[in-house]
Short mmCIF file of C-alpha atoms in Angstrom, two decimals:
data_model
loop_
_atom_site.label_atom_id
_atom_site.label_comp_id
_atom_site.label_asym_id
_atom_site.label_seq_id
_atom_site.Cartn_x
_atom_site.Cartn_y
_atom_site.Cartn_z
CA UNK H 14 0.00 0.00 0.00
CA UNK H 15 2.28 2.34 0.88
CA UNK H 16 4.25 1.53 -2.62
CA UNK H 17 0.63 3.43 -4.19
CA UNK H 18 0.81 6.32 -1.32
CA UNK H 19 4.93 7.10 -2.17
CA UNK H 20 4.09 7.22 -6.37
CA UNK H 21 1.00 9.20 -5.91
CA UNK H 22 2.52 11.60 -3.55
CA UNK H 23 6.25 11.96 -5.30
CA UNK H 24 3.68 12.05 -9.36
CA UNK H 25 1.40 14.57 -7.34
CA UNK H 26 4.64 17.20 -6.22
CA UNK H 27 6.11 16.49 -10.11
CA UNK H 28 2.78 17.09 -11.81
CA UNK H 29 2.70 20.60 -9.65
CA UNK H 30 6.28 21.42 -11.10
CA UNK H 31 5.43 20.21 -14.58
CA UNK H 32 2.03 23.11 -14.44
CA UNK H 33 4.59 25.83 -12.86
CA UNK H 34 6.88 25.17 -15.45
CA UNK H 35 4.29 25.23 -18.59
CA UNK H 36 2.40 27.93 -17.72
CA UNK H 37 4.61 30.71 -16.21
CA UNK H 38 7.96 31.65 -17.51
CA UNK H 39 9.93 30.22 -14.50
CA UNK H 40 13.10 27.98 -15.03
CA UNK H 41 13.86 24.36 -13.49
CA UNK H 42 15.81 26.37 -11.13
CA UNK H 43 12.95 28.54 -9.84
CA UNK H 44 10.76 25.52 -9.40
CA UNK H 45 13.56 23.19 -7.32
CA UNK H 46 13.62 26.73 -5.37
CA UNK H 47 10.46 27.09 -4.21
CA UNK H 48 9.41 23.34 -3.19
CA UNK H 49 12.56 23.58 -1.19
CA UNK H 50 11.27 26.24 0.63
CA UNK H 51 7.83 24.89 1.01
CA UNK H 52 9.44 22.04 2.62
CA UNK H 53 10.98 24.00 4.97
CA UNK H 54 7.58 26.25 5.68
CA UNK H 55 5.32 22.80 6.29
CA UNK H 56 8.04 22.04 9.04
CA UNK H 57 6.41 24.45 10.78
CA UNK H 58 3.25 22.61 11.34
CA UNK H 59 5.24 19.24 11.78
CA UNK H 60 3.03 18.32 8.10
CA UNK H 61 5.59 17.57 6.60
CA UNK H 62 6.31 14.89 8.98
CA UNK H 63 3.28 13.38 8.51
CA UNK H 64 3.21 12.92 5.01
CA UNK H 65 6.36 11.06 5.25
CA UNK H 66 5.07 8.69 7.22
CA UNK H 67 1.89 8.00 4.87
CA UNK H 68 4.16 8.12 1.45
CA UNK H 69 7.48 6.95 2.66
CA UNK H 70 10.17 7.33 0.23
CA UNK H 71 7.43 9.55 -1.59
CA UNK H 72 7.79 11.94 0.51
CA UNK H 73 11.42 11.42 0.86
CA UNK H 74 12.52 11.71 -2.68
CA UNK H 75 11.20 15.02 -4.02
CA UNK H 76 13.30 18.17 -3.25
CA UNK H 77 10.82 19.10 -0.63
CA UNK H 78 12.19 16.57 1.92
CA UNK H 79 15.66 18.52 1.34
CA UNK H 80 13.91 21.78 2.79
CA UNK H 81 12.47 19.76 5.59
CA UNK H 82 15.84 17.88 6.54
CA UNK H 83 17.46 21.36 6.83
CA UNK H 84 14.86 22.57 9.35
CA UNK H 85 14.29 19.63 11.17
CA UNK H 86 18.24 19.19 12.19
CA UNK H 87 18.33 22.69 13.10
CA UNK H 88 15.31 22.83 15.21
CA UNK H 89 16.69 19.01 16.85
CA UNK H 90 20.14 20.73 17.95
CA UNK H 91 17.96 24.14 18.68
CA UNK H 92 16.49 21.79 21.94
CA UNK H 93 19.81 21.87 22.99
CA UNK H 94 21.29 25.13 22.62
CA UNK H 95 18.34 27.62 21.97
CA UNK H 96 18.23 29.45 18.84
CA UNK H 97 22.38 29.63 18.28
CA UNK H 98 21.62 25.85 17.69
CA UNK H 99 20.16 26.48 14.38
CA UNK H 100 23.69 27.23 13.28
CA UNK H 101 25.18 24.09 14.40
CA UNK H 102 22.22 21.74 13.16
CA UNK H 103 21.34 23.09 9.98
CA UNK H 104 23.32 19.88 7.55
CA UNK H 105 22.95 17.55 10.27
CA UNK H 106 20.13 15.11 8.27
CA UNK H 107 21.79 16.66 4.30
CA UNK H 108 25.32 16.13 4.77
CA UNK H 109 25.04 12.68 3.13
CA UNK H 110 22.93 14.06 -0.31
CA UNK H 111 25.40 17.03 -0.33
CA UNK H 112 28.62 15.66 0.45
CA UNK H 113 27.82 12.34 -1.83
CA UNK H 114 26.48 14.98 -4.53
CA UNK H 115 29.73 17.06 -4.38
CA UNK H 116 32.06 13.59 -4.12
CA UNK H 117 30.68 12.04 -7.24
CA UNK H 118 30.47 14.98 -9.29
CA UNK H 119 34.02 15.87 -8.65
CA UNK H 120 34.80 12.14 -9.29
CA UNK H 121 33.05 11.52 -12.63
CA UNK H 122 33.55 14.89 -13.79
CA UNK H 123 37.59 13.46 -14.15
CA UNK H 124 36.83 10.74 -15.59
CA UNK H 125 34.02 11.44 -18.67
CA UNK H 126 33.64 14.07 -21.04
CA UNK H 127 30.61 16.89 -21.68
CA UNK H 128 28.21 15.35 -24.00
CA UNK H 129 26.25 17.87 -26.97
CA UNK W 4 5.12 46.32 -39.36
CA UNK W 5 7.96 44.44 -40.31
CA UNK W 6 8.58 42.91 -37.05
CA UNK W 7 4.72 42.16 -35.92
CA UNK W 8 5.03 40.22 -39.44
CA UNK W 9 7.56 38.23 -38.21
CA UNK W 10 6.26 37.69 -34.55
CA UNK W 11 2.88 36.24 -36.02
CA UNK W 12 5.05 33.85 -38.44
CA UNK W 13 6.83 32.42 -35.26
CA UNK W 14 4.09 32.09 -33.44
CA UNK W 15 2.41 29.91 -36.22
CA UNK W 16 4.74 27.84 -36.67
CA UNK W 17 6.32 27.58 -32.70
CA UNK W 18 5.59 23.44 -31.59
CA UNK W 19 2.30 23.87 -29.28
CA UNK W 20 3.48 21.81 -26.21
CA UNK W 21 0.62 19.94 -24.95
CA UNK W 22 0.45 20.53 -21.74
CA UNK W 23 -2.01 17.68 -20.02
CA UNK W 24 0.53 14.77 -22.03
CA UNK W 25 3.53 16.78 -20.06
CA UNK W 26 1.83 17.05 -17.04
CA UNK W 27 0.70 13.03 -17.16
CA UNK W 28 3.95 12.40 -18.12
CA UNK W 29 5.89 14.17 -15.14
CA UNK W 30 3.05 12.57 -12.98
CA UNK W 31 3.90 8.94 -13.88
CA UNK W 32 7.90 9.44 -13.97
CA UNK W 33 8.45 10.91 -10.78
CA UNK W 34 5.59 8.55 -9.21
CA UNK W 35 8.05 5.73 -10.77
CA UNK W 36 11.24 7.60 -9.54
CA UNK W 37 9.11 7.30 -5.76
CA UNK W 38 8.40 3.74 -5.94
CA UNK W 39 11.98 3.17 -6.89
CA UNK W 40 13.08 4.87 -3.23
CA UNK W 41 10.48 3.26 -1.69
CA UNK W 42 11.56 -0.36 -3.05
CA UNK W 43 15.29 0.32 -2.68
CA UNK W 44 14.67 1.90 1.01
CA UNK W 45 13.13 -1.54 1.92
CA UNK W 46 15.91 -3.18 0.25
CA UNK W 47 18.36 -1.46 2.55
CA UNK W 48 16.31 -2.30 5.68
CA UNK W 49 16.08 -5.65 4.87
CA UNK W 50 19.79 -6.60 3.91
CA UNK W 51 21.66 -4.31 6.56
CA UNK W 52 19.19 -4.95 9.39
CA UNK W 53 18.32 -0.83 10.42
CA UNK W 54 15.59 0.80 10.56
CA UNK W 55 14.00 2.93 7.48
CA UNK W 56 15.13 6.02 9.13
CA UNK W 57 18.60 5.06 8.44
CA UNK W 58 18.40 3.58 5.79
CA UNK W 59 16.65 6.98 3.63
CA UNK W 60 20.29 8.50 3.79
CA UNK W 61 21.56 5.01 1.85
CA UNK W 62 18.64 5.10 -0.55
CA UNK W 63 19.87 8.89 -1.01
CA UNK W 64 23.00 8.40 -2.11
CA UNK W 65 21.95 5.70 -4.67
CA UNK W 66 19.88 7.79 -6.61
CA UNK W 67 22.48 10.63 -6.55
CA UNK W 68 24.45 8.25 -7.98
CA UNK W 69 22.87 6.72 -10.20
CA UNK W 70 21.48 10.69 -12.06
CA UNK W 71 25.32 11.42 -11.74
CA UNK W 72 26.39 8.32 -13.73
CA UNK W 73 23.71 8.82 -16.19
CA UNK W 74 24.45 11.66 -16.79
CA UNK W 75 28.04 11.21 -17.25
CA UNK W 76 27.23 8.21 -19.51
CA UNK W 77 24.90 11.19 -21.62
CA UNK W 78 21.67 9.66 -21.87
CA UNK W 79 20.18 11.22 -18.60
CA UNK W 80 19.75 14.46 -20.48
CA UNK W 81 17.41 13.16 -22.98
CA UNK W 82 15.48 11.21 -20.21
CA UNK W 83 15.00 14.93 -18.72
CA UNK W 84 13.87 16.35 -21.94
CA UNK W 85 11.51 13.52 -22.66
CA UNK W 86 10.23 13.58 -18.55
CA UNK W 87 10.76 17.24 -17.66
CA UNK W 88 9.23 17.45 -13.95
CA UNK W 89 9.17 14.36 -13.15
CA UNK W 90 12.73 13.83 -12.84
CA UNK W 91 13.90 17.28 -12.14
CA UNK W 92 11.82 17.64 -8.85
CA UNK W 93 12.97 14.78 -7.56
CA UNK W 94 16.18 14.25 -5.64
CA UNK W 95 17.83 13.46 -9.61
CA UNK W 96 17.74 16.91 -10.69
CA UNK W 97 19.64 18.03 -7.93
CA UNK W 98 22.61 15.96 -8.59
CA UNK W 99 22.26 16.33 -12.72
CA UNK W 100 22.20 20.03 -12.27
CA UNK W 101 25.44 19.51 -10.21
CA UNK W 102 26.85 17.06 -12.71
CA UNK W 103 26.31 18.51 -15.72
CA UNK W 104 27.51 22.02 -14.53
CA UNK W 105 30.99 20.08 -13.66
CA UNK W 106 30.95 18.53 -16.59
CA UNK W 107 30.32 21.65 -18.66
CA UNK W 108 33.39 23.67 -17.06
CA UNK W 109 35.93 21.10 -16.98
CA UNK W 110 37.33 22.51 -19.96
CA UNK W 111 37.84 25.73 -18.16
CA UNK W 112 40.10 23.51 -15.32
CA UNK W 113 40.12 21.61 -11.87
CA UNK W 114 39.58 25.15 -9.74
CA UNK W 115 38.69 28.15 -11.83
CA UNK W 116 36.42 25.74 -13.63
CA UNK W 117 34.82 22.52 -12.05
CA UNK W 118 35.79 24.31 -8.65
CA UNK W 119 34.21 27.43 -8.72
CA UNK W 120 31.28 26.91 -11.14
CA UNK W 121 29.97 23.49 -9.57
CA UNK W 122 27.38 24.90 -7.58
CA UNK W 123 26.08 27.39 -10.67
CA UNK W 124 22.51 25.48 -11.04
CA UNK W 125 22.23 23.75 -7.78
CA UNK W 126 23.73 26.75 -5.60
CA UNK W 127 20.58 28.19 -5.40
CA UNK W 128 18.52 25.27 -3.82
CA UNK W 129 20.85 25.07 -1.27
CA UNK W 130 21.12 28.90 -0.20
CA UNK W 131 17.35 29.86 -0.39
CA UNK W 132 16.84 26.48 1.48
CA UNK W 133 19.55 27.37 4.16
CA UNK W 134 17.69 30.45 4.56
CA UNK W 135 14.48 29.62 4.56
CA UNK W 136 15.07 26.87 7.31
CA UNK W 137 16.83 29.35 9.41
CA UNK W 138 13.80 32.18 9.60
CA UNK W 139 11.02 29.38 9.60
CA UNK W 140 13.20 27.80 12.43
CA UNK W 141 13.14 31.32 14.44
CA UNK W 142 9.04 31.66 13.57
CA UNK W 143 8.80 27.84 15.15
CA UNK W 144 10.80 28.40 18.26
CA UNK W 145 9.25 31.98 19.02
CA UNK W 146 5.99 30.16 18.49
CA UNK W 147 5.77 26.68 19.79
CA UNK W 148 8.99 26.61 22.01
CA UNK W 149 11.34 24.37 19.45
#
């Protein structure tokens, strides 16, 4: 079940981009902009939470959940040390799709050549 | 008169993009691109024994991976043209914007190009998310407490 919940949720948040992206003169980049920062403004309500744990890897997948993992590790160390904590938290849950973004870009990027 | 000529022959003969095939289109690739986290997060929980908390950052990395090599390889680009949305929302168009910027400076060299112009498409995702997270983080604490 939850295999039908993750592709209607993750189809759902690309059909959304696909209508931005017909109908108004935004770029790729504009869209991948905003849903980040929707995910980080449904945070606020702890939604964002909840729809991860109806779609899964739905929810997970979609640049949204990148917006939401930057909140939500800045608000877990912000428990700790009050609102500096949002400094130290921020890349606590991203690291790994940064870092492993940077690391095999640099990588491959030796090795293969542009394509036309 | 010359030019308003000229507009209405472009505009005649411009490809009308039809936008409900796009929008099924984007619909059914990035529900596909879900599924395939879902199926490869329970794949991870199942062969390394942890829970599916842990094993999101693992399913991650695959597909970052996996647009990267595709890319490289030169046949992700088409894929993107032929799904638009549904592969550039997704977690994929994150690392083939990073890829293919790398890819297009290398000519340019290891810092001044790949270096310095790496972060060109993706750059922005990152900063305006960085920010966003911090103020709605400030709005959450001063309202509910953290």
């Amino acid at each position: 079940m939850i295999y039908l919940n993750a592709f209607i949720f993750c189809g759902f948040i690309c059909l959304i981009g696909q209508i931005i992206l017909d109908n108004t003169k935004l770029t790729p980049g504009h869209v991948t902009t905003l849903f980040v920062v929707i995910g980080a403004f449904l945070d606020i309500f702890d939604i964002y939470d909840k729809i991860i744990k109806w779609a899964g890897a739905g929810a997970m997948v979609p640049i949204t959940s990148f917006g939401h993992s930057l909140i939500h590790g800045a608000l877990d160390k912000a428990s700790d040390f009050g609102i500096y904590g949002l400094f130290l938290g921020m890349f606590d849950l991203t690291s790994t799709g940064i870092v492993a973004a940077i690391v095999f870009a640099f990588l491959l990027s030796l090795f293969f050549k542009p394509h036309d | 008169m010359e030019r308003k000529k000229y507009q209405e022959i472009v505009k005649k003969y411009t490809p009308k993009e039809n936008r409900i095939y796009n929008g099924l289109i984007a619909f059914i690739t990035g529900g596909i691109v879900g599924v395939i986290g879902e199926l490869l997060l329970n794949f991870y929980a199942y062969i390394f024994h942890i829970s599916t908390k842990d094993a999101s950052s693992f399913m991650i990395v695959t597909l970052i991976f996996i647009s990267a090599f595709c890319t490289c390889l030169g046949f992700f680009d088409k894929l993107v043209n032929f799904c638009k949305a549904g592969l550039i929302v997704p977690i994929t168009g994150f690392a083939h914007a990073m890829m293919s910027a790398a890819l297009d400076y290398k000519k340019e060299g290891l810092v001044t190009g790949i270096g310095s112009n790496m972060f060109k498409l993706a750059g922005s995702v990152i900063i305006f998310g960085v920010c966003s997270a911090y103020f709605f983080g400030i709005i959450r604490i001063l309202i509910f407490g953290g």
